[in-house]
Short mmCIF file of C-alpha atoms in Angstrom, two decimals:
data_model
loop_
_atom_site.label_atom_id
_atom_site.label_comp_id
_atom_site.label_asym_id
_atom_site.label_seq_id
_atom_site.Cartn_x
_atom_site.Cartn_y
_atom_site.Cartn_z
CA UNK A 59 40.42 9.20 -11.13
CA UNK A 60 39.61 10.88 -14.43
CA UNK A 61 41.41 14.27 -15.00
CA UNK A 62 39.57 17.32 -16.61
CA UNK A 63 41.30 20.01 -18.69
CA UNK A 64 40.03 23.60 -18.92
CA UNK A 65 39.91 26.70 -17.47
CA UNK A 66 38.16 27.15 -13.82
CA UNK A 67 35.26 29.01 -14.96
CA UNK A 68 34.70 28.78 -18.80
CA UNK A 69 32.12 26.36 -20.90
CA UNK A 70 34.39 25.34 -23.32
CA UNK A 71 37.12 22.19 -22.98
CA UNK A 72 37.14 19.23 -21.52
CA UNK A 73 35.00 18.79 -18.20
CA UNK A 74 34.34 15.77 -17.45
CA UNK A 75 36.14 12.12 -17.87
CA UNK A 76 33.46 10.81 -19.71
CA UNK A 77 31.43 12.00 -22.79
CA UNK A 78 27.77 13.46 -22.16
CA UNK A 79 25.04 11.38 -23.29
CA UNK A 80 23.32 12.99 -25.88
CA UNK A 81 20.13 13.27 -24.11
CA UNK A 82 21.85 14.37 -20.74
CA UNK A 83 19.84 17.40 -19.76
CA UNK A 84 22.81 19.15 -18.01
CA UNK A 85 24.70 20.12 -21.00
CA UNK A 86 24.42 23.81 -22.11
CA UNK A 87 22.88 23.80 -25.39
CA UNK A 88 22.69 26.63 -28.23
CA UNK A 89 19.79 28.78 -27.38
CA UNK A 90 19.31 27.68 -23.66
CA UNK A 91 18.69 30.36 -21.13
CA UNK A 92 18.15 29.41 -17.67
CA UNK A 93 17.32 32.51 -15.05
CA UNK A 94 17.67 32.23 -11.36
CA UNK A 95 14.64 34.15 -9.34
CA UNK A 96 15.83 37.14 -8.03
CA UNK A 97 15.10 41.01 -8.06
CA UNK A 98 15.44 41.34 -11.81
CA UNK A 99 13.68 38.45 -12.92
CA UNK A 100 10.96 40.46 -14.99
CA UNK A 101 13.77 42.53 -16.71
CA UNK A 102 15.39 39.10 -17.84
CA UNK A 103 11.95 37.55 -18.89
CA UNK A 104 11.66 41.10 -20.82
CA UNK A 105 15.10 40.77 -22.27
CA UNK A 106 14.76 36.78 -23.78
CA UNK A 107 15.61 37.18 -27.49
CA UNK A 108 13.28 35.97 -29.84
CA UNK A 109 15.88 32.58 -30.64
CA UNK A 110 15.03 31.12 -27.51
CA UNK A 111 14.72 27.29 -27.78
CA UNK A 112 14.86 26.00 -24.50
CA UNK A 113 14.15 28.48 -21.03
CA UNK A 114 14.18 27.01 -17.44
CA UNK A 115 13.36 29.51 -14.71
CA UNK A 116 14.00 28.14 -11.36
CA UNK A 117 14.55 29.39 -7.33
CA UNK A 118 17.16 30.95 -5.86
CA UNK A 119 16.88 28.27 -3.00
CA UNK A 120 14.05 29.73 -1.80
CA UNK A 121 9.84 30.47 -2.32
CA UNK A 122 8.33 33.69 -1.77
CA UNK A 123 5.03 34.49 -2.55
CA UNK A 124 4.74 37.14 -4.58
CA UNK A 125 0.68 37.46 -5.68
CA UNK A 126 -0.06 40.15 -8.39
CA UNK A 127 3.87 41.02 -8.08
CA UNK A 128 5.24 38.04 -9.21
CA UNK A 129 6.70 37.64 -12.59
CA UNK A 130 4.88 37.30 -15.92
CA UNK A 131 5.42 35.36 -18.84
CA UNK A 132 3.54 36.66 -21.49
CA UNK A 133 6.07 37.19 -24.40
CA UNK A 134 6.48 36.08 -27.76
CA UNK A 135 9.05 33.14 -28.18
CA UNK A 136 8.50 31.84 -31.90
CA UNK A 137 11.07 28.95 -31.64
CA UNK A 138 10.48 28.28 -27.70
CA UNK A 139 10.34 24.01 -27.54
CA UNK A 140 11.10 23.65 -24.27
CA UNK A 141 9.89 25.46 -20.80
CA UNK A 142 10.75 24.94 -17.40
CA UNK A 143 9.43 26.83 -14.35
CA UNK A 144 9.98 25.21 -11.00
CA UNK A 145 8.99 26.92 -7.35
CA UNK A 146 8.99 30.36 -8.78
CA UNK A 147 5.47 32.27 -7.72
CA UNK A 148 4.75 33.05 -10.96
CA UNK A 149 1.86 35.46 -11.42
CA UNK A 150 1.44 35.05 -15.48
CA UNK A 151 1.82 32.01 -17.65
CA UNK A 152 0.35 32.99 -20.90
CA UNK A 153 1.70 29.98 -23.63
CA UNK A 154 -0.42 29.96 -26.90
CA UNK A 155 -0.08 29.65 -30.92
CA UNK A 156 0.77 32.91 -31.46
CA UNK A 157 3.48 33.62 -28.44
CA UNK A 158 4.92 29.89 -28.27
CA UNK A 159 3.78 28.01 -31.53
CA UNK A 160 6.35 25.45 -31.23
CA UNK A 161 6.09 24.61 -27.63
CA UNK A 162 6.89 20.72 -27.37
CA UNK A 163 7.62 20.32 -23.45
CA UNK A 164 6.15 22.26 -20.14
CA UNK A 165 7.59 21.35 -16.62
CA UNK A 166 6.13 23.21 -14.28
CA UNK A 167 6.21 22.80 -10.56
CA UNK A 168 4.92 24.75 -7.03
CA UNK A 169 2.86 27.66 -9.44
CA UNK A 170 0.33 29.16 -7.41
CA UNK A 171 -3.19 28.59 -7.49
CA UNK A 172 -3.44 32.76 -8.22
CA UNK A 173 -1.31 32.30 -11.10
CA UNK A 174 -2.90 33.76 -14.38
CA UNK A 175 -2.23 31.01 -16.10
CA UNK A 176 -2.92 29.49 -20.24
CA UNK A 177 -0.96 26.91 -21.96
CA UNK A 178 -2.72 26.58 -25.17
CA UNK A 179 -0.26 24.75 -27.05
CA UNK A 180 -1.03 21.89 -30.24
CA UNK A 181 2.58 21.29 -30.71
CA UNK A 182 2.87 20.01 -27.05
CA UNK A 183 4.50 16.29 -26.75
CA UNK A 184 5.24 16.31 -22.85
CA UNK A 185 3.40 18.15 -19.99
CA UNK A 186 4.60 17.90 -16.11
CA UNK A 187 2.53 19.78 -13.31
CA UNK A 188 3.46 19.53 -9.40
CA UNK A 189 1.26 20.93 -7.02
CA UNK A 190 -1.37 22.63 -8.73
CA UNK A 191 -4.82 24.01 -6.89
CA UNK A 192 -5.84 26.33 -9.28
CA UNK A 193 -8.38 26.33 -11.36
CA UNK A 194 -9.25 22.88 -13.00
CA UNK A 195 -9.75 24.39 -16.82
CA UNK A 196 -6.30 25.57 -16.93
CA UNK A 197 -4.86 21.81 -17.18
CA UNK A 198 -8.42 20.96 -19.39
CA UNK A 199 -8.05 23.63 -21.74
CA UNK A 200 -4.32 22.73 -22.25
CA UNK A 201 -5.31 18.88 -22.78
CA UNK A 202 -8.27 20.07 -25.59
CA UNK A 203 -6.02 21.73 -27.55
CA UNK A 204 -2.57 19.07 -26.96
CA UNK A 205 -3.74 16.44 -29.39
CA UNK A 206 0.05 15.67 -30.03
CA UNK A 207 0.17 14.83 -26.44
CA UNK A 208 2.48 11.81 -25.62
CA UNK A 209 3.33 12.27 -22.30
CA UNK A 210 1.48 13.69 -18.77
CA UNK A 211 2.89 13.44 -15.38
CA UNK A 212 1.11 15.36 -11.83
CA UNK A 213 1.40 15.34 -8.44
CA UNK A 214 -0.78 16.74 -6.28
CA UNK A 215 -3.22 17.73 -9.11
CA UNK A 216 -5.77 18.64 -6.61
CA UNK A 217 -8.31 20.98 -8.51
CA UNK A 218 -9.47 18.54 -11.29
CA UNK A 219 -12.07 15.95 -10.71
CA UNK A 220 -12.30 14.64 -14.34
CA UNK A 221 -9.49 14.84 -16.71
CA UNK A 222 -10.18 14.08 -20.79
CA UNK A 223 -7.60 13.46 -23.27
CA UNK A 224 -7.86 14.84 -26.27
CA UNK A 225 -5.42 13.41 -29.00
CA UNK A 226 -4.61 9.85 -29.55
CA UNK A 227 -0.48 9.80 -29.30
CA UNK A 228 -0.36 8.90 -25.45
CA UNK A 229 2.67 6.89 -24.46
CA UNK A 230 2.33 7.86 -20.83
CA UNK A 231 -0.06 9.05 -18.02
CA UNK A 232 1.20 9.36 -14.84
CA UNK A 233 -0.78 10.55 -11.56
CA UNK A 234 0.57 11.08 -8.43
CA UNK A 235 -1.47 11.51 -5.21
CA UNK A 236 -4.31 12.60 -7.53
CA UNK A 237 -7.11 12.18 -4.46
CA UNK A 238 -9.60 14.25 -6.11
CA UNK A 239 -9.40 12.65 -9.29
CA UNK A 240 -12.68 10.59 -10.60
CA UNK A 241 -12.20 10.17 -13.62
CA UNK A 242 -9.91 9.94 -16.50
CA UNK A 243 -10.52 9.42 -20.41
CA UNK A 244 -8.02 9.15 -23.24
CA UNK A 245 -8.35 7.94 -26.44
CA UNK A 246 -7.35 4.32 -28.04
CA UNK A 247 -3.46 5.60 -28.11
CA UNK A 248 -1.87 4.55 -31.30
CA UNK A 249 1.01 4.78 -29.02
CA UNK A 250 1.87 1.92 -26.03
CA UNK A 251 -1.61 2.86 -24.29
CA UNK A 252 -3.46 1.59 -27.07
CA UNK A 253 -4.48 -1.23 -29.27
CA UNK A 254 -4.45 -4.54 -27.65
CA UNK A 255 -2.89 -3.46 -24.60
CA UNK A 256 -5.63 -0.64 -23.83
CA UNK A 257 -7.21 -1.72 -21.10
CA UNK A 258 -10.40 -0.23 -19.39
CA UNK A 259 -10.51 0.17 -15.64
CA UNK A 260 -12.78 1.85 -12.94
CA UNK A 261 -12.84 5.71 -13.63
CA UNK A 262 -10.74 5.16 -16.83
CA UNK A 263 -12.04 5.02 -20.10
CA UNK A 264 -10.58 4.43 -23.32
CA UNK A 265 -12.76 5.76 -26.18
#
């Protein structure tokens, strides 16, 4: 077996036998901050410094929900590229040009439905959403204004019967147990989606 050098507890040395890939998500990098649910979750949203690149909040282990008491995210994060919030009950999502202009990637998975939610992003590449029943024009709005949009993965998108696709970078659309969807419409992708291997199927069009 591989041998690892370093102290128990520290983030520097050797920990592993191999080198990380570059793209390997689990590697801490400069600017990350990742905050575990808990008590004083608010105080450490409150508290993010204004160099924040990357910020995942996720469960302790567990889901409570919280309603009007839940945490809000509603705070200016100039450099922010990358957010991930997954099965916190989130009561405020508030993403736009002015707090998150450089917003390139949103995960986001188990919000609920009561969430005060806006991602109103242009800079956005990729866009995930799990197990949404809110309101349809929160995903719709955030697709209008996404025309840099590459890639879009759901499950359980349950609210929105029609989904249109604003820009024309789409590499990817993935739906998963979408039973209310109807309808779906994306541009001619200059991207893998488009050209001659656009195709047009039933409730799908290409335009």
């Amino acid at each position: 077996e591989g041998r690892v050098e370093g102290a128990r507890w520290c983030f520097e040395g050797k920990h592993s036998a191999q080198p990380l890939p570059d793209g390997d998500e689990r590697r801490t990098f400069p600017n990350l901050v990742a905050l575990t649910a808990g008590d004083d979750l608010q105080a450490q949203i409150d508290a993010l410094g204004e160099d924040t690149r990357t910020l995942i909040i996720k469960s302790d282990g567990g889901y409570q929900e919280l309603g009007a008491n839940g945490p809000r995210l509603a705070k200016r994060l100039p450099v922010l590229e990358k957010l991930h919030v997954i099965d916190v009950a989130m009561a405020e999502v508030k993403l736009d040009r002015t707090l998150t202009p450089n917003l390139r990637e949103v995960i986001m998975q188990n919000v609920p439905e009561e969430c005060d939610m806006a991602i109103l992003c242009p800079k956005l590449f990729k866009f995930s959403i799990h197990y949404w029943c809110g309101p349809p024009e929160v995903v719709q709005d955030m697709l209008d204004v996404a025309t840099r949009l590459r890639s879009f993965d759901s499950y359980k998108l349950r609210s929105n019967r029609v989904l249109k696709f604003a820009g024309n970078k789409l590499e990817e659309i993935d739906l998963h147990r979408g039973e209310s969807l109807s309808t779906v419409s994306a541009r001619k992708s200059e991207g893998p989606l488009g050209g001659r291997s656009a195709r047009q199927e039933r409730g799908v069009h290409l335009y």
